[in-house]
Short mmCIF file of C-alpha atoms and ligand atoms in Angstrom, two decimals:
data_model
loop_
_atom_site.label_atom_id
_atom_site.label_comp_id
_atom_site.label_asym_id
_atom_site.label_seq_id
_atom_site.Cartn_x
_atom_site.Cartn_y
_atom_site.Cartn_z
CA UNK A 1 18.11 253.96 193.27
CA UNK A 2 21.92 253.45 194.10
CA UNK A 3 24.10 254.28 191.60
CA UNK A 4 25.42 250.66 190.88
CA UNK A 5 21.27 249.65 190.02
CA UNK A 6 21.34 252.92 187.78
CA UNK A 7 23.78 252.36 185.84
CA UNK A 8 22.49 248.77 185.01
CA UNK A 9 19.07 250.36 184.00
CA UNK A 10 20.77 252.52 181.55
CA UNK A 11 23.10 250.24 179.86
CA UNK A 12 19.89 247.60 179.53
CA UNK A 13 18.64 250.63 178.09
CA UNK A 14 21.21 251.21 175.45
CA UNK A 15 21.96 247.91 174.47
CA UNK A 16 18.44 245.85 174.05
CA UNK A 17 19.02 242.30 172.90
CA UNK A 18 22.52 242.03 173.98
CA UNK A 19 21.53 239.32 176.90
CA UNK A 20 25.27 238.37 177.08
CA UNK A 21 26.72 241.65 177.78
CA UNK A 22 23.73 242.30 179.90
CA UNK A 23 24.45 239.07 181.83
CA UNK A 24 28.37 240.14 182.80
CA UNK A 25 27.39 243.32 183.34
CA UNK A 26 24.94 242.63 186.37
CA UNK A 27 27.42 240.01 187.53
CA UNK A 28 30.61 242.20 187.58
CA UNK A 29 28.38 245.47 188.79
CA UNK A 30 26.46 243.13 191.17
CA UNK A 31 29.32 242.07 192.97
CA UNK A 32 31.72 245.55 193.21
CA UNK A 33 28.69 247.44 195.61
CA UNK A 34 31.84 247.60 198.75
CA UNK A 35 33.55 249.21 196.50
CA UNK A 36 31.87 251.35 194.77
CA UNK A 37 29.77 252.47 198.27
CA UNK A 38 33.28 253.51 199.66
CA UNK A 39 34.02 255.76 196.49
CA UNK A 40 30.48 256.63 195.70
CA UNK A 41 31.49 260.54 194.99
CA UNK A 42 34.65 260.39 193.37
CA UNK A 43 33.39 257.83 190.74
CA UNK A 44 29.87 259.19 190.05
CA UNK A 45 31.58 262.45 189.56
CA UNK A 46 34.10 260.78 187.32
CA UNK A 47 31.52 258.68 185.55
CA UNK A 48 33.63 255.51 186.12
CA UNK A 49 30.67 253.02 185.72
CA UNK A 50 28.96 254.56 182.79
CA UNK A 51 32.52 254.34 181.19
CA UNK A 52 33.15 251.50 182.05
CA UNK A 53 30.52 249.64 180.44
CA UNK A 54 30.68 251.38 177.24
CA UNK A 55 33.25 250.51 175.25
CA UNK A 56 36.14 252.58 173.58
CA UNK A 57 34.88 251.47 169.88
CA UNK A 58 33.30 248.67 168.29
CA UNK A 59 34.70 247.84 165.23
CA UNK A 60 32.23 245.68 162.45
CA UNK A 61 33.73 244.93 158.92
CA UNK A 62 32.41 242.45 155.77
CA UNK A 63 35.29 239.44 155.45
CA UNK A 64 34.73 237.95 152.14
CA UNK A 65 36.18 235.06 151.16
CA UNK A 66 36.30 232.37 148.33
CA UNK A 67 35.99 228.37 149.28
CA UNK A 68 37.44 225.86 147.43
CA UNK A 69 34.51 225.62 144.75
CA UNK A 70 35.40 229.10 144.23
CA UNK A 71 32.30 230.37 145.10
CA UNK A 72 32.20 233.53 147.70
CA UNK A 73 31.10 234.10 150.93
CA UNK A 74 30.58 236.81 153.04
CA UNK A 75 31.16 236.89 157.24
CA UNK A 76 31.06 239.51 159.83
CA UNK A 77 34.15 240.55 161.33
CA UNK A 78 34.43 242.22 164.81
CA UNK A 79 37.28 243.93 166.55
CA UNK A 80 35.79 245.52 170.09
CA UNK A 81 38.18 247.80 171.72
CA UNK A 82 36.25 248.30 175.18
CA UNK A 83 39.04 249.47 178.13
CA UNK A 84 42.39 250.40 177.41
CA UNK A 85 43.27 252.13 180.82
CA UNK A 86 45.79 249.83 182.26
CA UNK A 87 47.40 248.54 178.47
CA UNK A 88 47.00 248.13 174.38
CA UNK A 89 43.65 246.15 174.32
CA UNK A 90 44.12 242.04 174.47
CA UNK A 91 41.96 239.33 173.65
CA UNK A 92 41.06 236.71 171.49
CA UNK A 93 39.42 236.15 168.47
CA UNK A 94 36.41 233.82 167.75
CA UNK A 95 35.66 232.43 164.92
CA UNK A 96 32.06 230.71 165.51
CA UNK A 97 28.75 230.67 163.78
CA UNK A 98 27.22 232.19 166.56
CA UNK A 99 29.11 235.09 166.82
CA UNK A 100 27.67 238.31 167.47
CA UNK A 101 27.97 241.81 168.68
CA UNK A 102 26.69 240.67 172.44
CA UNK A 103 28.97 237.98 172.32
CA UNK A 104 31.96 240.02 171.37
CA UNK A 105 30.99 242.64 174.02
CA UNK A 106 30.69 240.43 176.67
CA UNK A 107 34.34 238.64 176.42
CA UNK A 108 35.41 241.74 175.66
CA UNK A 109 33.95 243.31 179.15
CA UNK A 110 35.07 240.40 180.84
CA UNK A 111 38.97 240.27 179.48
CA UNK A 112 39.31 244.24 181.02
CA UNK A 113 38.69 242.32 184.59
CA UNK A 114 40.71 239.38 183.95
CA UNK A 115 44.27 241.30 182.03
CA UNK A 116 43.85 243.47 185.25
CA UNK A 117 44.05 240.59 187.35
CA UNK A 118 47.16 239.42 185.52
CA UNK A 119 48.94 242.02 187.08
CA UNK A 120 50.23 242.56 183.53
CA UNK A 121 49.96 245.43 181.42
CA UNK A 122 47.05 244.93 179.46
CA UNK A 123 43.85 246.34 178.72
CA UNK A 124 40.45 244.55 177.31
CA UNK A 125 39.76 243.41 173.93
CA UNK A 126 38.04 240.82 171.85
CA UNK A 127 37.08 239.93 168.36
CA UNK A 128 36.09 237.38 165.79
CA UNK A 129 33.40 236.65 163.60
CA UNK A 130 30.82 234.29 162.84
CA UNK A 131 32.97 232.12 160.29
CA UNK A 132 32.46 228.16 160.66
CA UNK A 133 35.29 226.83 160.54
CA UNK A 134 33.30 223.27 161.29
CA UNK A 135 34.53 221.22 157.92
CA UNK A 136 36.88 223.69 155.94
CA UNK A 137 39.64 222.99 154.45
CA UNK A 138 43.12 224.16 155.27
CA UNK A 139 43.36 226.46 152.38
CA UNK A 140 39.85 228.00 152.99
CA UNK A 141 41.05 228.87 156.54
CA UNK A 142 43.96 230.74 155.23
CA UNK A 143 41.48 232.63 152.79
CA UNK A 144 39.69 233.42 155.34
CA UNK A 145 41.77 234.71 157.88
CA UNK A 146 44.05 236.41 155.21
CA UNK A 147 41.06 238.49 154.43
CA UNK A 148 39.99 239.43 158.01
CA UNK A 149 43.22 240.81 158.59
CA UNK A 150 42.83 242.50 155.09
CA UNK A 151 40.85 245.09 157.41
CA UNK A 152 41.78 244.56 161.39
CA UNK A 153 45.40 245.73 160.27
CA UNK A 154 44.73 248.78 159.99
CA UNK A 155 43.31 248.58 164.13
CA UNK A 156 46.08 247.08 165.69
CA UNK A 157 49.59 247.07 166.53
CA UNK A 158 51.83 245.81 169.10
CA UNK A 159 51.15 248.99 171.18
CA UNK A 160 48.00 249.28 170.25
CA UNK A 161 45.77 246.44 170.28
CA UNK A 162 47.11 242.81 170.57
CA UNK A 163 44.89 240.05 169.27
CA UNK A 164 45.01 236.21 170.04
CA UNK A 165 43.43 232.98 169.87
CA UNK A 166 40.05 231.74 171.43
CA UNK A 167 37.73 229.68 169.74
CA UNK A 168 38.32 228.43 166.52
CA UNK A 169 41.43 230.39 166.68
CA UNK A 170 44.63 228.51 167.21
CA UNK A 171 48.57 228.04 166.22
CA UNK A 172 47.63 227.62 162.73
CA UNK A 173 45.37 230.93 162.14
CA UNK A 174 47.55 232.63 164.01
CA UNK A 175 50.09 232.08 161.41
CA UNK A 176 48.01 233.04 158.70
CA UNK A 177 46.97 236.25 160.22
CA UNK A 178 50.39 237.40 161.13
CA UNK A 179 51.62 236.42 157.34
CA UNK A 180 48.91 238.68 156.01
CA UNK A 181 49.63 241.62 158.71
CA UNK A 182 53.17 241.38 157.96
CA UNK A 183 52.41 241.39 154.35
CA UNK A 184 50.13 244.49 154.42
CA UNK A 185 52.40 246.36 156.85
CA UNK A 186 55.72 245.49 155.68
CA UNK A 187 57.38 245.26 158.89
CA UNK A 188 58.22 242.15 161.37
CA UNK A 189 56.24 243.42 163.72
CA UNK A 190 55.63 239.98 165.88
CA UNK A 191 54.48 241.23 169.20
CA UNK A 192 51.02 242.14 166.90
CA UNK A 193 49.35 238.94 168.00
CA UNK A 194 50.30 236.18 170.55
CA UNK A 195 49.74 232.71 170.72
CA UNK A 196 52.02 232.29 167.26
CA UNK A 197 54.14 229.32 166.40
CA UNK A 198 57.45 228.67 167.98
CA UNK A 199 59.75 229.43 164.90
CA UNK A 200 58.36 233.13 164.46
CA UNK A 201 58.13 234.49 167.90
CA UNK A 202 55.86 232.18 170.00
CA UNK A 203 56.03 231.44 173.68
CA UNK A 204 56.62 227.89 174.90
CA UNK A 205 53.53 226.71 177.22
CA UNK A 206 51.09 229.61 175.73
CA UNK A 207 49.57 226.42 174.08
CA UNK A 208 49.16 224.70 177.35
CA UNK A 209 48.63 228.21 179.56
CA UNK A 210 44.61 228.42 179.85
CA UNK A 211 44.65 224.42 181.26
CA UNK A 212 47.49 224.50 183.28
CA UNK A 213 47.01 228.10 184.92
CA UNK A 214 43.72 226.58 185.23
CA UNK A 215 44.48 223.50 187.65
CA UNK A 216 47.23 225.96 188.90
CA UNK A 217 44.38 228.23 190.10
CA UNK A 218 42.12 225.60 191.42
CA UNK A 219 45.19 224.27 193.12
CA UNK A 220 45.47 227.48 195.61
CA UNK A 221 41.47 227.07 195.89
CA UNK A 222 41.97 223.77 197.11
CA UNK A 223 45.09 224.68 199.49
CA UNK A 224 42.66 227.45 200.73
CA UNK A 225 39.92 224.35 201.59
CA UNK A 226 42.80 222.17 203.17
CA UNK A 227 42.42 219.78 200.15
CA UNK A 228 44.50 218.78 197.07
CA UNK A 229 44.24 218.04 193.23
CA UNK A 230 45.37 214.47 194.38
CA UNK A 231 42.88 211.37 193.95
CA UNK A 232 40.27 213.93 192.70
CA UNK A 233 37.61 212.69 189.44
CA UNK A 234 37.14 215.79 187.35
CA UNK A 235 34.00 216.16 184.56
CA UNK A 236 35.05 218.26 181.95
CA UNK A 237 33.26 219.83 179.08
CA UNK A 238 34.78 220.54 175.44
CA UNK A 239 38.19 219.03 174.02
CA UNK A 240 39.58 221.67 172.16
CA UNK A 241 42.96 223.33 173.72
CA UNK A 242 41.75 224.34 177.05
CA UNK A 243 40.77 220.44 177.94
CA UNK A 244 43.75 219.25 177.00
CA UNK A 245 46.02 221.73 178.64
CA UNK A 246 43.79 220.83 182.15
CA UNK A 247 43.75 217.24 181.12
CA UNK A 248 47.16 217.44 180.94
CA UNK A 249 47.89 219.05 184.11
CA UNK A 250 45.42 217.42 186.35
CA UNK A 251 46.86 214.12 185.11
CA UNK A 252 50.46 215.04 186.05
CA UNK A 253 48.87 216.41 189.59
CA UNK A 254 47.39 213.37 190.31
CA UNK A 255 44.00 213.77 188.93
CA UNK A 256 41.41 211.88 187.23
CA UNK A 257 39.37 213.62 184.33
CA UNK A 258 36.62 211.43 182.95
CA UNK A 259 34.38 212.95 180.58
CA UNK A 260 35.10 215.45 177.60
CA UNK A 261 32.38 217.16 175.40
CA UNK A 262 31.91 218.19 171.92
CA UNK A 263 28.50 219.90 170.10
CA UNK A 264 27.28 216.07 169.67
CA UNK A 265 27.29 214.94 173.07
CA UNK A 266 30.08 213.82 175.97
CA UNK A 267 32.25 211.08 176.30
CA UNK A 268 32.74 208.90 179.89
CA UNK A 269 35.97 207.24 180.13
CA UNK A 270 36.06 206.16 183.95
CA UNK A 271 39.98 204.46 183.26
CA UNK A 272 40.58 208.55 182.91
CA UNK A 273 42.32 210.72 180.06
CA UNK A 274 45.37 210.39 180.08
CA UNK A 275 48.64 209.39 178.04
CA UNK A 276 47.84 209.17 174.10
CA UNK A 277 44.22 209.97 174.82
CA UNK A 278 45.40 213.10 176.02
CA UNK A 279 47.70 213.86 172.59
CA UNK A 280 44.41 212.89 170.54
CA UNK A 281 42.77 215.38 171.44
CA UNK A 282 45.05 217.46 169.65
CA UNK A 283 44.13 215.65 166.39
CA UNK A 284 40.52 216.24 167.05
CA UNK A 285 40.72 220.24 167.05
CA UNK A 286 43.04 220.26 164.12
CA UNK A 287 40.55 217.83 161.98
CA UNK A 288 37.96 220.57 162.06
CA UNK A 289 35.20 217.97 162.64
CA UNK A 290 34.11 219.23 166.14
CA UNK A 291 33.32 215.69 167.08
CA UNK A 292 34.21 214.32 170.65
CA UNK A 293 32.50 211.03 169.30
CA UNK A 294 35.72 210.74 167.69
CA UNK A 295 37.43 209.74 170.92
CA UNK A 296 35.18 207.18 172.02
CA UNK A 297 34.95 205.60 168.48
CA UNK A 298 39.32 205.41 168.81
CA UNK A 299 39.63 204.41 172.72
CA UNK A 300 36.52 202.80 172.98
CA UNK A 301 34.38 204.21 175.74
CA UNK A 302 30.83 205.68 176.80
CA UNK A 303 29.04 207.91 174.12
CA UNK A 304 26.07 209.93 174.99
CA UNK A 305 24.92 211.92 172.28
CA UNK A 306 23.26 215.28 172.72
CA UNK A 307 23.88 215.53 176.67
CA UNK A 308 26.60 217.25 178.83
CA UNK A 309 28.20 215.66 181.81
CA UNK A 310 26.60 217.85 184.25
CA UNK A 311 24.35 215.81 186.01
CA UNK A 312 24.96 212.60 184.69
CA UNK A 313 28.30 211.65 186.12
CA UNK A 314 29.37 212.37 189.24
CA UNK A 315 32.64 214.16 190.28
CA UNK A 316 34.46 216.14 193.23
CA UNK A 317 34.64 219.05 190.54
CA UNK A 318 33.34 220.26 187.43
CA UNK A 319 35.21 222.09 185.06
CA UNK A 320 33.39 223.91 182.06
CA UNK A 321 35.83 224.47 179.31
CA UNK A 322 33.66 224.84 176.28
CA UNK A 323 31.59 228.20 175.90
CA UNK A 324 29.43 230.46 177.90
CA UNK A 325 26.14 229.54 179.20
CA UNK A 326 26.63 225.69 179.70
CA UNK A 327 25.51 225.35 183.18
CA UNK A 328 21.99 226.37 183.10
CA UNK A 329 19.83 226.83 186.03
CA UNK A 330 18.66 222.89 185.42
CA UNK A 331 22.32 222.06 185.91
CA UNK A 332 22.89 223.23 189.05
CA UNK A 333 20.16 221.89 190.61
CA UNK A 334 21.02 218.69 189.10
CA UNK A 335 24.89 219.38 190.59
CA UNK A 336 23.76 220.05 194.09
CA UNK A 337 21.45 217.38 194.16
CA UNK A 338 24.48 214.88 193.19
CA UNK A 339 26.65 216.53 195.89
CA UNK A 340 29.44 217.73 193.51
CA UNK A 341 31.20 220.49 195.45
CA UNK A 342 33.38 222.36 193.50
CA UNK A 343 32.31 224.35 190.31
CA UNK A 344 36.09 225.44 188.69
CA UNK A 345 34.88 227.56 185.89
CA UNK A 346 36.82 227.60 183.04
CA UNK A 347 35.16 228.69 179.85
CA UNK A 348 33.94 231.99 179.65
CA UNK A 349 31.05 232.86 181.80
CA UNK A 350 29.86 229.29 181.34
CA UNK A 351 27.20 229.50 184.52
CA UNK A 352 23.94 231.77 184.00
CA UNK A 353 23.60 234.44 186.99
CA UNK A 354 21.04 232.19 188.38
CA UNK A 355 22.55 229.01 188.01
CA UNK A 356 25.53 231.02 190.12
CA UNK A 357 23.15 232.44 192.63
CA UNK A 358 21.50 228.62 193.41
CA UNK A 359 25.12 227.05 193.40
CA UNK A 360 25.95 229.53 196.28
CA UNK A 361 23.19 229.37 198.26
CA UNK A 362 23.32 225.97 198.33
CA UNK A 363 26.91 225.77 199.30
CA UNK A 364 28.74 224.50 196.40
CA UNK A 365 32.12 226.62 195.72
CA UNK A 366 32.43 228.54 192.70
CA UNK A 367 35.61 229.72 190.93
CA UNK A 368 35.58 233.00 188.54
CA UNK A 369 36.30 231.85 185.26
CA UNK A 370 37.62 235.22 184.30
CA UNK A 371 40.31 234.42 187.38
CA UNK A 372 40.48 230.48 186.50
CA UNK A 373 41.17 231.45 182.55
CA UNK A 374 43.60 234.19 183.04
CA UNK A 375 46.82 232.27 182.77
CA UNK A 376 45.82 232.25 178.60
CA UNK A 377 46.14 235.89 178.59
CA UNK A 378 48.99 235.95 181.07
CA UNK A 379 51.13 233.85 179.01
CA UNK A 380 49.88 236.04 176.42
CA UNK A 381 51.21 238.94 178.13
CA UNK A 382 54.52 237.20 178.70
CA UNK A 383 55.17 236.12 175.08
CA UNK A 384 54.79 240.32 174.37
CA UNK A 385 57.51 240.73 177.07
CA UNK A 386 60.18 238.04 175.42
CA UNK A 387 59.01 239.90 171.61
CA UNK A 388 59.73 243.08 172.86
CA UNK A 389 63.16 242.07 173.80
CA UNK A 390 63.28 239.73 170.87
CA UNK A 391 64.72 236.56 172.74
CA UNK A 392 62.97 233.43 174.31
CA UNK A 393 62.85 232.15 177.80
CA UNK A 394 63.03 228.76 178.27
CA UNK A 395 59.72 226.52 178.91
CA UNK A 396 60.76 226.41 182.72
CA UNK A 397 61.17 229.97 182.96
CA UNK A 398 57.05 230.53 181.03
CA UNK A 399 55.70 228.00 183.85
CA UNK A 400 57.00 229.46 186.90
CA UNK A 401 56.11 233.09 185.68
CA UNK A 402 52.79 231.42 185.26
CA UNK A 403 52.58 229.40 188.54
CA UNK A 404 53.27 232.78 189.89
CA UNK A 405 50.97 234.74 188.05
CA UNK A 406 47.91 232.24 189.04
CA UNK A 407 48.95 232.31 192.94
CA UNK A 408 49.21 236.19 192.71
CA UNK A 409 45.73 236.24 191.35
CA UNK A 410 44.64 233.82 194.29
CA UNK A 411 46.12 236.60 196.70
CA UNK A 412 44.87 239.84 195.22
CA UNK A 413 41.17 238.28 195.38
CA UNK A 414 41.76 236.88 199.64
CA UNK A 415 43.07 240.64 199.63
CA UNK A 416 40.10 242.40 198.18
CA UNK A 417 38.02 240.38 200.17
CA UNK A 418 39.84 240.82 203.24
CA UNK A 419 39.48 244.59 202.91
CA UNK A 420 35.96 244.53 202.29
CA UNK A 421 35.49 242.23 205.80
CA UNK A 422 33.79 239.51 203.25
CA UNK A 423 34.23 235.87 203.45
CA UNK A 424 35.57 233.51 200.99
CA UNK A 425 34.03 233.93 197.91
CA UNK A 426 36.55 234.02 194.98
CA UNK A 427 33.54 235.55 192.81
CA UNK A 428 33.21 238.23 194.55
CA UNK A 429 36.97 238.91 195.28
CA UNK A 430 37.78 238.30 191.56
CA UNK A 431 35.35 241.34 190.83
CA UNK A 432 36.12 243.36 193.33
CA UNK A 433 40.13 243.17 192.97
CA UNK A 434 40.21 243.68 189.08
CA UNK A 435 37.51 246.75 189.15
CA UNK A 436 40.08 248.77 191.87
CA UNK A 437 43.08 248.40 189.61
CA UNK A 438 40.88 249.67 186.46
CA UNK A 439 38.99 252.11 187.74
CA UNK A 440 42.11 253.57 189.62
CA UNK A 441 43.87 253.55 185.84
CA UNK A 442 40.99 255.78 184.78
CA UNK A 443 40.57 258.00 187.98
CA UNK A 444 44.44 258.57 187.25
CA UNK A 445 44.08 259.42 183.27
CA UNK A 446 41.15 261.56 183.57
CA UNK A 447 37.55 261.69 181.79
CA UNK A 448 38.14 261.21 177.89
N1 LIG B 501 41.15 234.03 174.28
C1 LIG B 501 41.92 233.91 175.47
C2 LIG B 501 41.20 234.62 176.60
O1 LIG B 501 40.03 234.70 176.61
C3 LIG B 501 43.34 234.42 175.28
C4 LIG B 501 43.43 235.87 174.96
C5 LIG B 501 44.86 236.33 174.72
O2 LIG B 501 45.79 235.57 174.88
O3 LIG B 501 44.99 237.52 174.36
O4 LIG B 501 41.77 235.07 177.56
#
C-alpha cells in the first residue's frame, strides 16, 4: 500500500463519522502523490502525513447564554488548533446550527493549505459553534459571543492564535468578541482577531477581500484560457458577504451575476445585480432572516423556492459562495450537460470528491476554493501587519497587496505544476504548492 493510501486508512480509522474531514483529507492527500513519491523517505521517517492530519489540539467548551425571555441556553463552542508550522493559527469562526467537530476539522485542515498559499505568515485554524443566529436579536448576539470568548480567551492571542469571521460571523460579532477579550485581558491587544470595524483597528477592503480576491483569482484563470471577466453571466449561490464582495467586483469588471441563493431557494435576476441591489444585500445579512426571497420580493424578480441555480440557469461560470457540499454529484452532471465551463469555487469545499472527479473528466475547469477564497485570509493577514505597526494603509494600498497576493497564488500553483511535468489543473497545483511550503516548515522544526 503506498504510503499516501496508508495514511488515509488510518486517519478513516481514527476519526469514524467525520465524512467532512474525511472528504478534504482524500482530496488534499489524493492530489500531493508527485510530491510525496519524490520525498517518500524523508517524510515517512519524519511522519509528515500522519502529522499532518492530526491536529495540534481540539478545543470543545459549553457557551451558555441567556435570550431575551431570559431563559438559558446552552451551545457548543470549538476552537481547533490543527498546523501551526508556518504562523499563530488563523481562521474563522462559524456560528451555524450545523456545526460540528468534522466540520470544524475540515476548514480547519483546509485553512493550513490555503494561509500557506498566502505567502503570509500564518498557520491553520478554525472555530465556531453551532449557535443560530437565524432570528436573534442584536442583544442576544452580544450575549452570546461575549460568553464564547468568556472561554476562547484564554486560547488565543495575537501571536498565538488569530480568530476571524466566516459564517455567521461578521463586523458586528467581531466587535463584541474583541470588547469581551479586551475586557477579560485588560490589554488593547487588537491584532487578537481580524476582520474588526474600522474605528478599532480594522483593515479597509477585508469586508470586500473573499469576493474581490475571488474574481481577482478567476481573473488570472481566465488570462491563463485567453479569456476575460468581460461580457461573462455568472450563477452564484448565497448572499451573505462573499456574494456581494464578487457581485461587486464582477460588476465593476464587466460581469453579469444573475442568480443569488439563500436556505429557501435562489433568486434569477437576468437585468443582473448590480447598483443598489448589490448594497441590499448588505441589509439582508445584517437582518438575520437568512432569506434571499427578500431580494426578489424588493426588486421584483424570479423566485424559486427550495432549488439552487445549478442546473437551472445557464452561465459561462458558476460560483459557489454559500457552504460546503453544494454541488453534489447530480449537479455536475446537470452542469456538463448544460455546457457551463467554468466551476470558480468559492465556498469552502462546496463540490463532493465525485462531483470534482465527473467535472474533470468531462472537461469542465475547476478552481480550488481554498486558492479562490484565500484573499479573506490574506487581507486577514495584512490587517495583523498594519496592527502590529499600529497605523493604517490606505484602501488603495489593501487592494493592490491583494491583487498581488491572488496573482502570486496563480503563479506558485503553474509553478508546482510545472515542476511536477503536470498540466493545467489549478486543483492539483493548489495542493501540491501549499503541502511543500508546510511540510518544509515542519521538516525544518523537527518532530514534536
Ligand atoms: N473565514 C475566512 C476563511 O475561511 C477568513 C479567515 C480569516 O480571515 O482568518 O478564510
Amino acid at each position: 500500500m503506498s504510503y499516501i493510501s496508508e495514511v488515509i486508512e488510518q486517519t478513516k480509522l481514527r476519526n469514524p463519522g467525520q465524512p467532512q474531514f474525511m472528504q478534504t483529507v482524500e482530496e488534499v492527500l489524493g492530489s500531493i502523490a508527485p510530491a510525496v513519491e519524490q520525498n517518500e523517505k524523508k517524510l515517512r521517517k519524519n511522519v509528515i502525513l500522519e502529522r499532518l492530519v492530526e491536529p495540534d489540539r481540539q478545543i470543545i467548551f459549553r457557551v451558555p447564554w441567556m435570550d431575551d425571555n431570559g431563559v438559558y441556553h446552552v451551545n457548543t463552542g470549538y476552537r481547533v488548533q490543527f498546523n501551526n508550522a508556518i504562523g499563530p493559527y488563523k481562521g474563522g469562526l462559524r456560528f451555524q446550527k450545523d456545526v460540528n467537530l468534522d466540520t470544524m476539522k475540515f476548514l480547519a485542515f483546509e485553512q493550513t493549505f490555503k494561509n500557506s498559499l498566502t505567502s503570509l505568515p500564518m498557520g491553520g485554524g478554525k472555530g465556531g459553534s453551532d449557535f443560530d443566529p437565524t432570528g436573534k436579536s442584536d442583544d442576544e448576539i452580544m450575549r452570546f459571543c461575549q460568553s464564547f470568548m468568556n472561554e476562547l480567551y484564554r486560547h488565543i492571542g495575537p501571536n498565538m492564535d488569530v480568530p476571524a469571521g466566516d459564517m455567521g460571523v461578521g463586523g458586528r460579532e467581531i466587535g463584541y468578541l474583541f470588547g469581551q477579550y479586551k475586557k477579560i485581558v485588560g490589554d488593547y491587544e487588537n491584532g487578537v482577531l481580524t476582520g474588526k470595524g474600522l474605528s478599532y483597528g480594522g483593515s479597509l477592503i477585508r469586508p470586500e477581500a473573499t469576493g474581490f480576491g475571488a474574481t481577482y483569482f478567476l481573473d488570472e484563470v481566465l488570462k491563463h484560457e485567453g479569456q476575460t471577466i468581460e461580457g461573462k453571466t455568472f450563477c452564484l449561490s448565497g448572499f451573505g458577504n462573499v456574494a456581494w464582495g464578487a457581485s461587486k467586483k464582477i460588476d465593476e469588471l464587466g460581469g453579469k451575476v444573475v442568480t443569488l441563493s439563500g436556505p429557501d431557494g435562489f433568486i434569477y435576476d437576468p437585468d443582473g445585480v448590480t447598483g443598489e441591489k448589490i448594497d441590499y444585500l448588505l441589509e439582508m445579512r445584517a437582518s438575520n432572516r437568512n432569506r434571499v426571497q427578500d431580494y426578489s420580493d424588493k426588486f421584483g424578480c424570479d423566485f424559486v423556492a427550495g432549488k439552487k441555480p445549478w442546473g437551472n440557469v445557464k452561465a459561462d461560470i458558476y460560483m459557489p459562495c454559500a457552504r460546503q457540499n453544494e454541488i453534489l454529484l447530480e449537479d455536475a452532471k446537470a452542469m456538463v450537460a448544460m455546457g457551463v465551463p467554468i466551476l470558480n469555487e468559492v465556498s469552502n469545499m462546496p463540490t463532493t470528491n465525485e462531483a470534482l472527479a465527473y467535472l474533470q473528466a468531462h472537461g469542465v475547469l475547476v478552481t480550488p476554493s481554498k486558492a479562490v477564497n484565500a484573499g479573506g485570509v490574506a487581507t486577514s493577514g495584512l490587517e495583523m501587519s498594519q496592527n502590529s505597526e499600529r497605523l493604517s494603509w490606505q484602501a488603495e494600498e489593501v487592494d493592490r497587496q491583494l491583487k498581488n497576493i491572488m496573482k502570486g497564488i496563480h503563479n506558485q500553483i503553474c509553478d508546482a505544476l510545472d515542476t511536477y511535468g503536470l498540466p493545467y489543473n489549478p486543483v492539483a497545483g493548489a495542493n501540491l504548492a501549499g503541502f511543500k511550503k508546510v511540510a518544509d516548515a515542519m521538516l525544518a522544526q523537527g518532530i514534536y
